[in-house]
PDB file of C-alpha atoms in Angstrom:
ATOM      1  CA  UNK A1364      50.319  23.164 -41.816  1.00 77.00           C
ATOM      2  CA  UNK A1365      47.318  24.832 -40.858  1.00 81.00           C
ATOM      3  CA  UNK A1366      47.144  24.437 -36.961  1.00 89.00           C
ATOM      4  CA  UNK A1367      44.082  25.114 -34.502  1.00 90.00           C
ATOM      5  CA  UNK A1368      43.569  25.732 -30.606  1.00 93.00           C
ATOM      6  CA  UNK A1369      41.110  25.802 -28.715  1.00 93.00           C
ATOM      7  CA  UNK A1370      40.696  27.744 -25.688  1.00 92.00           C
ATOM      8  CA  UNK A1371      38.240  25.567 -23.115  1.00 89.00           C
ATOM      9  CA  UNK A1372      37.637  28.231 -20.882  1.00 89.00           C
ATOM     10  CA  UNK A1373      35.547  30.783 -24.076  1.00 89.00           C
ATOM     11  CA  UNK A1374      35.328  28.131 -26.616  1.00 87.00           C
ATOM     12  CA  UNK A1375      37.055  30.989 -29.020  1.00 88.00           C
ATOM     13  CA  UNK A1376      39.289  28.464 -31.706  1.00 88.00           C
ATOM     14  CA  UNK A1377      42.031  29.924 -33.105  1.00 89.00           C
ATOM     15  CA  UNK A1378      43.836  29.727 -36.724  1.00 84.00           C
ATOM     16  CA  UNK A1379      47.153  29.587 -36.920  1.00 87.00           C
ATOM     17  CA  UNK A1380      48.837  29.318 -40.248  1.00 84.00           C
ATOM     18  CA  UNK A1381      51.964  27.584 -39.745  1.00 88.00           C
ATOM     19  CA  UNK A1382      54.651  25.921 -37.280  1.00 91.00           C
ATOM     20  CA  UNK A1383      56.390  29.650 -36.081  1.00 91.00           C
ATOM     21  CA  UNK A1384      52.785  31.054 -35.459  1.00 92.00           C
ATOM     22  CA  UNK A1385      51.968  28.484 -33.429  1.00 93.00           C
ATOM     23  CA  UNK A1386      54.877  29.320 -31.262  1.00 93.00           C
ATOM     24  CA  UNK A1387      54.407  32.673 -30.827  1.00 93.00           C
ATOM     25  CA  UNK A1388      50.690  31.682 -30.008  1.00 93.00           C
ATOM     26  CA  UNK A1389      51.720  29.237 -27.526  1.00 92.00           C
ATOM     27  CA  UNK A1390      54.671  32.878 -26.219  1.00 93.00           C
ATOM     28  CA  UNK A1391      52.009  34.878 -25.427  1.00 92.00           C
ATOM     29  CA  UNK A1392      49.640  32.469 -23.795  1.00 92.00           C
ATOM     30  CA  UNK A1393      53.376  31.398 -21.789  1.00 91.00           C
ATOM     31  CA  UNK A1394      52.359  27.968 -22.406  1.00 91.00           C
ATOM     32  CA  UNK A1395      54.625  25.072 -24.700  1.00 91.00           C
ATOM     33  CA  UNK A1396      53.686  24.170 -28.016  1.00 90.00           C
ATOM     34  CA  UNK A1397      55.065  20.622 -27.102  1.00 92.00           C
ATOM     35  CA  UNK A1398      52.657  20.053 -24.557  1.00 91.00           C
ATOM     36  CA  UNK A1399      49.540  20.822 -26.928  1.00 93.00           C
ATOM     37  CA  UNK A1400      50.710  17.963 -29.252  1.00 93.00           C
ATOM     38  CA  UNK A1401      51.516  15.209 -26.772  1.00 92.00           C
ATOM     39  CA  UNK A1402      48.335  15.956 -25.090  1.00 92.00           C
ATOM     40  CA  UNK A1403      46.764  15.696 -29.005  1.00 91.00           C
ATOM     41  CA  UNK A1404      48.631  12.309 -29.676  1.00 92.00           C
ATOM     42  CA  UNK A1405      47.469  11.193 -26.067  1.00 91.00           C
ATOM     43  CA  UNK A1406      44.138  11.903 -26.760  1.00 91.00           C
ATOM     44  CA  UNK A1407      43.329  13.955 -23.714  1.00 91.00           C
ATOM     45  CA  UNK A1408      43.047  17.334 -22.244  1.00 90.00           C
ATOM     46  CA  UNK A1409      45.778  19.650 -21.362  1.00 90.00           C
ATOM     47  CA  UNK A1410      45.989  21.459 -17.885  1.00 87.00           C
ATOM     48  CA  UNK A1411      46.729  24.861 -19.481  1.00 89.00           C
ATOM     49  CA  UNK A1412      43.447  25.623 -20.781  1.00 90.00           C
ATOM     50  CA  UNK A1413      44.303  25.305 -24.722  1.00 93.00           C
ATOM     51  CA  UNK A1414      43.970  22.692 -27.089  1.00 93.00           C
ATOM     52  CA  UNK A1415      45.190  21.156 -30.482  1.00 92.00           C
ATOM     53  CA  UNK A1416      41.694  20.498 -32.574  1.00 90.00           C
ATOM     54  CA  UNK A1417      41.406  18.529 -35.692  1.00 89.00           C
ATOM     55  CA  UNK A1418      40.529  21.072 -38.850  1.00 78.00           C
ATOM     56  CA  UNK A1419      37.519  19.398 -38.951  1.00 75.00           C
ATOM     57  CA  UNK A1420      36.362  20.865 -35.958  1.00 80.00           C
ATOM     58  CA  UNK A1421      36.682  24.245 -36.365  1.00 77.00           C
ATOM     59  CA  UNK A1422      35.202  26.565 -38.080  1.00 78.00           C
ATOM     60  CA  UNK A1423      34.849  26.466 -42.037  1.00 82.00           C
ATOM     61  CA  UNK A1424      36.547  29.269 -43.861  1.00 82.00           C
ATOM     62  CA  UNK A1425      33.922  29.151 -46.301  1.00 90.00           C
ATOM     63  CA  UNK A1426      30.321  28.362 -46.068  1.00 95.00           C
ATOM     64  CA  UNK A1427      28.369  27.233 -49.175  1.00 97.00           C
ATOM     65  CA  UNK A1428      24.807  26.874 -50.242  1.00 98.00           C
ATOM     66  CA  UNK A1429      23.026  25.210 -52.950  1.00 98.00           C
ATOM     67  CA  UNK A1430      20.122  27.625 -53.729  1.00 98.00           C
ATOM     68  CA  UNK A1431      17.219  26.398 -56.238  1.00 98.00           C
ATOM     69  CA  UNK A1432      13.867  28.099 -57.532  1.00 95.00           C
ATOM     70  CA  UNK A1433      11.065  26.930 -59.781  1.00 92.00           C
ATOM     71  CA  UNK A1434      11.339  23.806 -60.375  1.00 93.00           C
ATOM     72  CA  UNK A1435       7.063  22.973 -60.420  1.00 90.00           C
ATOM     73  CA  UNK A1436       6.791  19.835 -60.516  1.00 92.00           C
ATOM     74  CA  UNK A1437       5.192  17.801 -62.421  1.00 90.00           C
ATOM     75  CA  UNK A1438       6.277  19.909 -64.921  1.00 89.00           C
ATOM     76  CA  UNK A1439      10.412  19.670 -63.763  1.00 94.00           C
ATOM     77  CA  UNK A1440      13.268  19.999 -66.129  1.00 94.00           C
ATOM     78  CA  UNK A1441      13.957  16.501 -65.618  1.00 95.00           C
ATOM     79  CA  UNK A1442      17.521  17.793 -67.051  1.00 95.00           C
ATOM     80  CA  UNK A1443      18.192  20.339 -64.524  1.00 96.00           C
ATOM     81  CA  UNK A1444      16.785  17.930 -61.797  1.00 97.00           C
ATOM     82  CA  UNK A1445      19.439  14.960 -63.042  1.00 96.00           C
ATOM     83  CA  UNK A1446      22.379  17.745 -62.974  1.00 97.00           C
ATOM     84  CA  UNK A1447      21.174  18.966 -59.575  1.00 97.00           C
ATOM     85  CA  UNK A1448      21.652  15.034 -58.450  1.00 97.00           C
ATOM     86  CA  UNK A1449      25.176  15.054 -59.900  1.00 96.00           C
ATOM     87  CA  UNK A1450      26.534  18.704 -58.396  1.00 97.00           C
ATOM     88  CA  UNK A1451      25.156  17.642 -54.979  1.00 97.00           C
ATOM     89  CA  UNK A1452      26.661  14.630 -54.540  1.00 95.00           C
ATOM     90  CA  UNK A1453      30.075  16.028 -55.661  1.00 95.00           C
ATOM     91  CA  UNK A1454      30.010  18.659 -53.478  1.00 95.00           C
ATOM     92  CA  UNK A1455      28.443  17.397 -51.123  1.00 94.00           C
ATOM     93  CA  UNK A1456      31.126  17.474 -48.224  1.00 90.00           C
ATOM     94  CA  UNK A1457      31.287  21.340 -48.559  1.00 93.00           C
ATOM     95  CA  UNK A1458      27.167  22.022 -48.394  1.00 96.00           C
ATOM     96  CA  UNK A1459      26.441  23.535 -45.212  1.00 95.00           C
ATOM     97  CA  UNK A1460      22.524  25.139 -46.592  1.00 97.00           C
ATOM     98  CA  UNK A1461      20.467  23.640 -48.975  1.00 98.00           C
ATOM     99  CA  UNK A1462      17.537  26.975 -50.207  1.00 98.00           C
ATOM    100  CA  UNK A1463      15.050  26.161 -51.958  1.00 96.00           C
ATOM    101  CA  UNK A1464      12.671  29.532 -53.380  1.00 96.00           C
ATOM    102  CA  UNK A1465      10.063  28.440 -54.008  1.00 90.00           C
ATOM    103  CA  UNK A1466       7.119  27.501 -56.618  1.00 89.00           C
ATOM    104  CA  UNK A1467       8.234  23.703 -56.520  1.00 87.00           C
ATOM    105  CA  UNK A1468       4.919  22.515 -57.537  1.00 88.00           C
ATOM    106  CA  UNK A1469       3.352  24.019 -60.573  1.00 83.00           C
ATOM    107  CA  UNK A1470      -0.277  24.231 -59.562  1.00 77.00           C
ATOM    108  CA  UNK A1471      -2.832  25.384 -62.079  1.00 69.00           C
ATOM    109  CA  UNK A1472      -0.650  26.777 -64.476  1.00 56.00           C
ATOM    110  CA  UNK A1473       2.929  29.166 -65.046  1.00 52.00           C
ATOM    111  CA  UNK A1474       1.946  33.022 -64.488  1.00 52.00           C
ATOM    112  CA  UNK A1475      -2.018  33.780 -65.729  1.00 53.00           C
ATOM    113  CA  UNK A1476      -1.432  31.604 -68.334  1.00 58.00           C
ATOM    114  CA  UNK A1477      -4.011  28.570 -68.442  1.00 59.00           C
ATOM    115  CA  UNK A1478      -2.396  25.415 -68.591  1.00 65.00           C
ATOM    116  CA  UNK A1479      -2.505  23.741 -71.993  1.00 65.00           C
ATOM    117  CA  UNK A1480      -0.107  20.792 -71.731  1.00 68.00           C
ATOM    118  CA  UNK A1481      -1.495  17.608 -72.481  1.00 71.00           C
ATOM    119  CA  UNK A1482      -0.866  15.753 -69.293  1.00 78.00           C
ATOM    120  CA  UNK A1483      -2.256  16.859 -66.876  1.00 81.00           C
ATOM    121  CA  UNK A1484      -1.520  17.095 -63.070  1.00 86.00           C
ATOM    122  CA  UNK A1485      -3.336  16.896 -59.419  1.00 83.00           C
ATOM    123  CA  UNK A1486      -1.971  19.464 -56.896  1.00 82.00           C
ATOM    124  CA  UNK A1487      -2.063  16.088 -54.871  1.00 86.00           C
ATOM    125  CA  UNK A1488       0.554  14.523 -57.550  1.00 90.00           C
ATOM    126  CA  UNK A1489       2.638  17.434 -57.758  1.00 89.00           C
ATOM    127  CA  UNK A1490       3.182  17.521 -53.721  1.00 89.00           C
ATOM    128  CA  UNK A1491       4.010  13.685 -53.944  1.00 93.00           C
ATOM    129  CA  UNK A1492       7.090  14.292 -56.668  1.00 94.00           C
ATOM    130  CA  UNK A1493       7.967  17.721 -54.573  1.00 93.00           C
ATOM    131  CA  UNK A1494       8.096  15.327 -51.503  1.00 94.00           C
ATOM    132  CA  UNK A1495      10.040  12.752 -52.976  1.00 95.00           C
ATOM    133  CA  UNK A1496      12.259  14.666 -54.622  1.00 96.00           C
ATOM    134  CA  UNK A1497      13.639  16.187 -51.481  1.00 96.00           C
ATOM    135  CA  UNK A1498      13.718  12.861 -50.063  1.00 96.00           C
ATOM    136  CA  UNK A1499      16.479  12.772 -52.568  1.00 96.00           C
ATOM    137  CA  UNK A1500      18.225  15.708 -52.203  1.00 97.00           C
ATOM    138  CA  UNK A1501      18.521  14.918 -48.576  1.00 96.00           C
ATOM    139  CA  UNK A1502      19.455  11.880 -49.143  1.00 95.00           C
ATOM    140  CA  UNK A1503      22.497  12.770 -50.716  1.00 95.00           C
ATOM    141  CA  UNK A1504      23.518  15.785 -48.438  1.00 96.00           C
ATOM    142  CA  UNK A1505      22.670  14.518 -44.843  1.00 94.00           C
ATOM    143  CA  UNK A1506      20.555  15.635 -42.250  1.00 91.00           C
ATOM    144  CA  UNK A1507      23.078  17.715 -41.040  1.00 91.00           C
ATOM    145  CA  UNK A1508      22.902  19.958 -43.549  1.00 96.00           C
ATOM    146  CA  UNK A1509      20.294  22.868 -43.036  1.00 96.00           C
ATOM    147  CA  UNK A1510      17.736  23.121 -45.088  1.00 98.00           C
ATOM    148  CA  UNK A1511      15.271  25.803 -46.014  1.00 97.00           C
ATOM    149  CA  UNK A1512      12.261  26.776 -48.130  1.00 95.00           C
ATOM    150  CA  UNK A1513      10.666  30.361 -49.044  1.00 93.00           C
ATOM    151  CA  UNK A1514       7.122  30.863 -49.177  1.00 87.00           C
ATOM    152  CA  UNK A1515       5.948  31.366 -52.902  1.00 76.00           C
ATOM    153  CA  UNK A1516       2.617  32.366 -55.039  1.00 71.00           C
ATOM    154  CA  UNK A1517       2.467  28.790 -56.499  1.00 65.00           C
ATOM    155  CA  UNK A1518       2.628  26.515 -53.818  1.00 65.00           C
ATOM    156  CA  UNK A1519       2.234  28.636 -50.340  1.00 65.00           C
ATOM    157  CA  UNK A1520       0.007  31.060 -51.383  1.00 65.00           C
ATOM    158  CA  UNK A1521      -2.292  29.359 -54.105  1.00 67.00           C
ATOM    159  CA  UNK A1522      -2.503  26.495 -51.520  1.00 68.00           C
ATOM    160  CA  UNK A1523      -3.794  28.438 -49.624  1.00 70.00           C
ATOM    161  CA  UNK A1524      -6.481  29.264 -52.157  1.00 70.00           C
ATOM    162  CA  UNK A1525      -7.005  26.019 -53.623  1.00 69.00           C
ATOM    163  CA  UNK A1526      -7.904  24.632 -50.238  1.00 73.00           C
ATOM    164  CA  UNK A1527      -9.981  27.654 -49.391  1.00 74.00           C
ATOM    165  CA  UNK A1528     -12.150  26.576 -52.317  1.00 76.00           C
ATOM    166  CA  UNK A1529     -12.028  22.981 -52.126  1.00 76.00           C
ATOM    167  CA  UNK A1530     -12.915  22.296 -48.300  1.00 78.00           C
ATOM    168  CA  UNK A1531     -13.371  19.014 -48.979  1.00 73.00           C
ATOM    169  CA  UNK A1532      -9.671  18.235 -49.626  1.00 72.00           C
ATOM    170  CA  UNK A1533      -8.368  19.469 -46.156  1.00 73.00           C
ATOM    171  CA  UNK A1534      -6.113  17.409 -45.044  1.00 72.00           C
ATOM    172  CA  UNK A1535      -5.902  15.006 -48.121  1.00 70.00           C
ATOM    173  CA  UNK A1536      -3.115  17.216 -49.840  1.00 74.00           C
ATOM    174  CA  UNK A1537       0.492  16.004 -48.200  1.00 78.00           C
ATOM    175  CA  UNK A1538       2.184  18.485 -46.092  1.00 81.00           C
ATOM    176  CA  UNK A1539       6.277  18.870 -47.138  1.00 87.00           C
ATOM    177  CA  UNK A1540       6.931  20.922 -44.409  1.00 87.00           C
ATOM    178  CA  UNK A1541       9.057  18.373 -42.540  1.00 91.00           C
ATOM    179  CA  UNK A1542      11.515  18.104 -45.296  1.00 94.00           C
ATOM    180  CA  UNK A1543      12.637  21.483 -44.197  1.00 95.00           C
ATOM    181  CA  UNK A1544      14.475  23.167 -40.963  1.00 96.00           C
ATOM    182  CA  UNK A1545      12.626  26.922 -41.619  1.00 95.00           C
ATOM    183  CA  UNK A1546       9.764  28.592 -43.803  1.00 93.00           C
ATOM    184  CA  UNK A1547      10.292  31.633 -44.671  1.00 93.00           C
ATOM    185  CA  UNK A1548       7.503  34.270 -44.720  1.00 90.00           C
ATOM    186  CA  UNK A1549       6.208  35.609 -48.796  1.00 88.00           C
ATOM    187  CA  UNK A1550       8.376  38.645 -48.679  1.00 88.00           C
ATOM    188  CA  UNK A1551      10.690  37.917 -46.323  1.00 93.00           C
ATOM    189  CA  UNK A1552      14.295  38.019 -47.267  1.00 96.00           C
ATOM    190  CA  UNK A1553      15.999  35.186 -45.243  1.00 97.00           C
ATOM    191  CA  UNK A1554      19.813  35.151 -44.726  1.00 98.00           C
ATOM    192  CA  UNK A1555      21.904  31.794 -45.591  1.00 97.00           C
ATOM    193  CA  UNK A1556      24.349  31.192 -42.529  1.00 95.00           C
ATOM    194  CA  UNK A1557      23.039  33.904 -40.364  1.00 94.00           C
ATOM    195  CA  UNK A1558      25.188  37.025 -41.855  1.00 95.00           C
ATOM    196  CA  UNK A1559      23.473  40.825 -43.089  1.00 94.00           C
ATOM    197  CA  UNK A1560      24.557  40.983 -46.063  1.00 95.00           C
ATOM    198  CA  UNK A1561      23.110  39.275 -48.843  1.00 97.00           C
ATOM    199  CA  UNK A1562      19.278  37.947 -48.253  1.00 97.00           C
ATOM    200  CA  UNK A1563      17.205  35.404 -50.610  1.00 97.00           C
ATOM    201  CA  UNK A1564      13.948  35.695 -51.805  1.00 95.00           C
ATOM    202  CA  UNK A1565      11.411  34.169 -54.050  1.00 93.00           C
ATOM    203  CA  UNK A1566      10.637  36.941 -55.644  1.00 89.00           C
ATOM    204  CA  UNK A1567       8.047  39.620 -55.990  1.00 85.00           C
ATOM    205  CA  UNK A1568       8.431  41.847 -58.941  1.00 82.00           C
ATOM    206  CA  UNK A1569       8.250  40.158 -62.254  1.00 81.00           C
ATOM    207  CA  UNK A1570       9.125  43.791 -64.986  1.00 83.00           C
ATOM    208  CA  UNK A1571      11.798  43.321 -66.981  1.00 86.00           C
ATOM    209  CA  UNK A1572      13.854  45.254 -64.498  1.00 91.00           C
ATOM    210  CA  UNK A1573      13.313  42.886 -61.485  1.00 93.00           C
ATOM    211  CA  UNK A1574      16.630  42.789 -59.583  1.00 95.00           C
ATOM    212  CA  UNK A1575      16.648  46.855 -59.640  1.00 94.00           C
ATOM    213  CA  UNK A1576      12.828  46.593 -58.075  1.00 93.00           C
ATOM    214  CA  UNK A1577      13.821  44.178 -55.390  1.00 93.00           C
ATOM    215  CA  UNK A1578      16.584  46.848 -54.053  1.00 92.00           C
ATOM    216  CA  UNK A1579      14.684  49.451 -54.476  1.00 92.00           C
ATOM    217  CA  UNK A1580      11.965  47.107 -51.508  1.00 92.00           C
ATOM    218  CA  UNK A1581      15.220  45.991 -49.520  1.00 91.00           C
ATOM    219  CA  UNK A1582      17.629  48.773 -50.332  1.00 82.00           C
ATOM    220  CA  UNK A1583      19.987  47.866 -47.194  1.00 87.00           C
ATOM    221  CA  UNK A1584      20.925  44.708 -48.554  1.00 94.00           C
ATOM    222  CA  UNK A1585      21.980  42.628 -51.565  1.00 96.00           C
ATOM    223  CA  UNK A1586      19.431  40.082 -52.936  1.00 97.00           C
ATOM    224  CA  UNK A1587      18.915  36.921 -54.541  1.00 97.00           C
ATOM    225  CA  UNK A1588      15.580  35.735 -56.171  1.00 95.00           C
ATOM    226  CA  UNK A1589      14.378  33.495 -58.248  1.00 94.00           C
ATOM    227  CA  UNK A1590      10.232  33.834 -59.855  1.00 91.00           C
ATOM    228  CA  UNK A1591      10.771  34.981 -63.197  1.00 89.00           C
ATOM    229  CA  UNK A1592      12.615  32.141 -64.635  1.00 91.00           C
ATOM    230  CA  UNK A1593      15.863  33.888 -65.575  1.00 94.00           C
ATOM    231  CA  UNK A1594      19.327  35.665 -64.616  1.00 96.00           C
ATOM    232  CA  UNK A1595      19.969  38.799 -64.231  1.00 96.00           C
ATOM    233  CA  UNK A1596      21.905  41.576 -62.326  1.00 96.00           C
ATOM    234  CA  UNK A1597      21.439  44.683 -60.946  1.00 95.00           C
ATOM    235  CA  UNK A1598      23.989  47.181 -59.176  1.00 95.00           C
ATOM    236  CA  UNK A1599      22.883  50.042 -57.563  1.00 92.00           C
ATOM    237  CA  UNK A1600      24.974  52.982 -58.233  1.00 87.00           C
ATOM    238  CA  UNK A1601      24.855  54.188 -54.047  1.00 77.00           C
ATOM    239  CA  UNK A1602      28.580  52.412 -53.433  1.00 72.00           C
ATOM    240  CA  UNK A1603      31.110  54.592 -51.930  1.00 75.00           C
ATOM    241  CA  UNK A1604      35.028  53.608 -50.895  1.00 75.00           C
ATOM    242  CA  UNK A1605      33.492  51.918 -47.125  1.00 79.00           C
ATOM    243  CA  UNK A1606      30.033  50.704 -48.833  1.00 83.00           C
ATOM    244  CA  UNK A1607      29.898  49.241 -51.682  1.00 88.00           C
ATOM    245  CA  UNK A1608      27.256  49.296 -54.532  1.00 92.00           C
ATOM    246  CA  UNK A1609      24.019  46.465 -53.649  1.00 94.00           C
ATOM    247  CA  UNK A1610      23.774  43.893 -56.061  1.00 95.00           C
ATOM    248  CA  UNK A1611      20.967  42.153 -56.816  1.00 96.00           C
ATOM    249  CA  UNK A1612      20.593  38.538 -58.870  1.00 97.00           C
ATOM    250  CA  UNK A1613      17.755  36.369 -60.226  1.00 96.00           C
ATOM    251  CA  UNK A1614      18.875  32.588 -60.245  1.00 96.00           C
ATOM    252  CA  UNK A1615      17.903  30.158 -62.833  1.00 96.00           C
ATOM    253  CA  UNK A1616      14.735  27.922 -62.776  1.00 95.00           C
ATOM    254  CA  UNK A1617      14.435  24.263 -63.506  1.00 95.00           C
ATOM    255  CA  UNK A1618      10.905  23.703 -64.933  1.00 91.00           C
ATOM    256  CA  UNK A1619      10.635  22.923 -68.320  1.00 88.00           C
ATOM    257  CA  UNK A1620       9.537  25.231 -71.500  1.00 80.00           C
ATOM    258  CA  UNK A1621       5.612  25.009 -70.842  1.00 70.00           C
ATOM    259  CA  UNK A1622       4.064  24.724 -74.308  1.00 65.00           C
ATOM    260  CA  UNK A1623       1.729  27.876 -74.012  1.00 63.00           C
ATOM    261  CA  UNK A1624       4.445  29.563 -75.666  1.00 65.00           C
ATOM    262  CA  UNK A1625       4.172  27.957 -78.658  1.00 68.00           C
ATOM    263  CA  UNK A1626       8.225  28.359 -79.777  1.00 70.00           C
ATOM    264  CA  UNK A1627       7.671  32.115 -78.983  1.00 74.00           C
ATOM    265  CA  UNK A1628      11.007  33.123 -77.773  1.00 79.00           C
ATOM    266  CA  UNK A1629      11.643  33.624 -74.313  1.00 83.00           C
ATOM    267  CA  UNK A1630      14.144  34.703 -71.363  1.00 88.00           C
ATOM    268  CA  UNK A1631      14.224  32.007 -69.536  1.00 91.00           C
ATOM    269  CA  UNK A1632      17.173  30.017 -68.836  1.00 95.00           C
ATOM    270  CA  UNK A1633      17.663  26.458 -66.654  1.00 96.00           C
ATOM    271  CA  UNK A1634      19.769  25.479 -64.104  1.00 97.00           C
ATOM    272  CA  UNK A1635      20.749  26.363 -60.184  1.00 98.00           C
ATOM    273  CA  UNK A1636      23.205  28.894 -58.408  1.00 98.00           C
ATOM    274  CA  UNK A1637      25.972  27.653 -55.682  1.00 98.00           C
ATOM    275  CA  UNK A1638      26.411  30.577 -52.870  1.00 98.00           C
ATOM    276  CA  UNK A1639      29.513  30.743 -51.450  1.00 97.00           C
ATOM    277  CA  UNK A1640      30.370  33.222 -48.460  1.00 97.00           C
ATOM    278  CA  UNK A1641      33.454  34.306 -46.196  1.00 94.00           C
ATOM    279  CA  UNK A1642      31.870  35.256 -42.820  1.00 89.00           C
ATOM    280  CA  UNK A1643      35.539  36.594 -41.690  1.00 85.00           C
ATOM    281  CA  UNK A1644      35.367  39.493 -44.510  1.00 89.00           C
ATOM    282  CA  UNK A1645      31.710  39.578 -45.525  1.00 92.00           C
ATOM    283  CA  UNK A1646      32.634  38.493 -49.207  1.00 95.00           C
ATOM    284  CA  UNK A1647      29.968  35.990 -51.020  1.00 97.00           C
ATOM    285  CA  UNK A1648      30.253  34.496 -54.527  1.00 97.00           C
ATOM    286  CA  UNK A1649      27.414  33.255 -56.514  1.00 97.00           C
ATOM    287  CA  UNK A1650      28.062  29.945 -59.294  1.00 97.00           C
ATOM    288  CA  UNK A1651      25.112  29.612 -61.438  1.00 97.00           C
ATOM    289  CA  UNK A1652      24.850  26.415 -63.301  1.00 98.00           C
ATOM    290  CA  UNK A1653      23.446  26.893 -66.613  1.00 97.00           C
ATOM    291  CA  UNK A1654      21.665  23.802 -67.847  1.00 97.00           C
ATOM    292  CA  UNK A1655      21.558  24.151 -71.507  1.00 95.00           C
ATOM    293  CA  UNK A1656      21.110  21.171 -74.341  1.00 93.00           C
ATOM    294  CA  UNK A1657      21.356  18.712 -71.536  1.00 94.00           C
ATOM    295  CA  UNK A1658      24.855  19.908 -70.517  1.00 97.00           C
ATOM    296  CA  UNK A1659      26.010  22.119 -68.132  1.00 97.00           C
ATOM    297  CA  UNK A1660      29.549  23.137 -67.203  1.00 97.00           C
ATOM    298  CA  UNK A1661      30.406  23.214 -62.794  1.00 97.00           C
ATOM    299  CA  UNK A1662      33.941  24.141 -61.862  1.00 95.00           C
ATOM    300  CA  UNK A1663      35.281  22.880 -65.235  1.00 95.00           C
ATOM    301  CA  UNK A1664      33.627  19.973 -65.176  1.00 96.00           C
ATOM    302  CA  UNK A1665      31.139  18.720 -67.440  1.00 97.00           C
ATOM    303  CA  UNK A1666      27.448  17.448 -66.749  1.00 97.00           C
ATOM    304  CA  UNK A1667      25.259  15.610 -68.872  1.00 95.00           C
ATOM    305  CA  UNK A1668      21.280  15.300 -68.209  1.00 90.00           C
ATOM    306  CA  UNK A1669      18.472  13.612 -69.715  1.00 72.00           C
ATOM    307  CA  UNK A1670      19.624  10.134 -67.707  1.00 54.00           C
ATOM    308  CA  UNK A1671      17.684  10.917 -64.696  1.00 54.00           C
ATOM    309  CA  UNK A1672      19.596   8.095 -62.529  1.00 46.00           C
ATOM    310  CA  UNK A1673      17.307   9.652 -59.288  1.00 43.00           C
ATOM    311  CA  UNK A1674      14.477   9.797 -61.003  1.00 43.00           C
ATOM    312  CA  UNK A1675      11.283  11.121 -58.398  1.00 42.00           C
ATOM    313  CA  UNK A1676       8.132   9.996 -59.954  1.00 39.00           C
TER     314      UNK A1676
END
C-alpha cells in the first residue's frame, strides 16, 4: 500500500511505498505511525506537524494532456471528433490539460488552395461551431482541466487580416478566447505542466522534413507540432551519454480531406495525440490515436466514429 505524508510547515508531500517505509519515515522524524493513523481516522491534524493524506490530495505521478490540431470547422472530420469525445469520456479522470494546436476554423481554404467544396461556410458559422465544440470538450473534462490554444495561421492570423479588410465585421465575429485559460503567441513554444523538456507549437514549417526544421529552430527542446496534417518523427544526432537527442513530432489532423485534392494521394492522417509526462523522471510518452475507416484503437480498445452523438452544429 502507498502512503502519503504531508508536512504542515512546508506543504511537502512524501510518498512512502508500504508500511515499512512509513515506519522508517516516522522513526527519522521522531513520530509514531499510530499517531498519524489515529489522527486521520478522527479527521484532525496532529501536533507533530505531519499528517496522512489521501492519494487524491497528493501530486500525480503522471500528468496527462490531450493534444488536438487542425480541426478546420466546418470542414472537420466528424469521425475524428466523435472518437475524440469518446476517448475524453473514457480518460476524463486522467486529463490535466487539453491543448489545441490551432487552425480550429477553416477560414476560406486550406493552405494556398482555393476552396472548391460545394457547400460554403461563413467565418461566423465556423467560429460558432468551434465554440460549441469547446463547450462539449469542457463538458466532458470539467473546469479543473487547463485549456490551452496556440495561435495559428487559419484562425488567429487570417482573422486579423479578415477584420482589417472588412472593418464592418469588427465585433460581429464571436470571440472564443474565454474558452481557453491560456493563448500562446504564434511561434512560441508552450510547455505543458510547466516542464522544460518538450514544447508544443502550431507549426511554422510545411516542407517534407518539417519536424527536422522545428528542431533546428527550437534546438534546446523537443517539439510537438500540428499544421501539416500528418504524422512524423525526427530525432536529432546530438545525443550523448548524459543528454538525449532532441525529438520532434508531427501529430494528426482532425479535418476532412478537401475536394481540391481530386482523389490524388496525400499524406494526411486523421486523429489526435495523448501526452503523458512524469515530472520526477522527466520522461514522457506520446500515444497517437489514428482514425482510419471511421475506426481508431487506443490502449487496446476500438472506437467507432461516424455516429456523432455530440454534434457541434
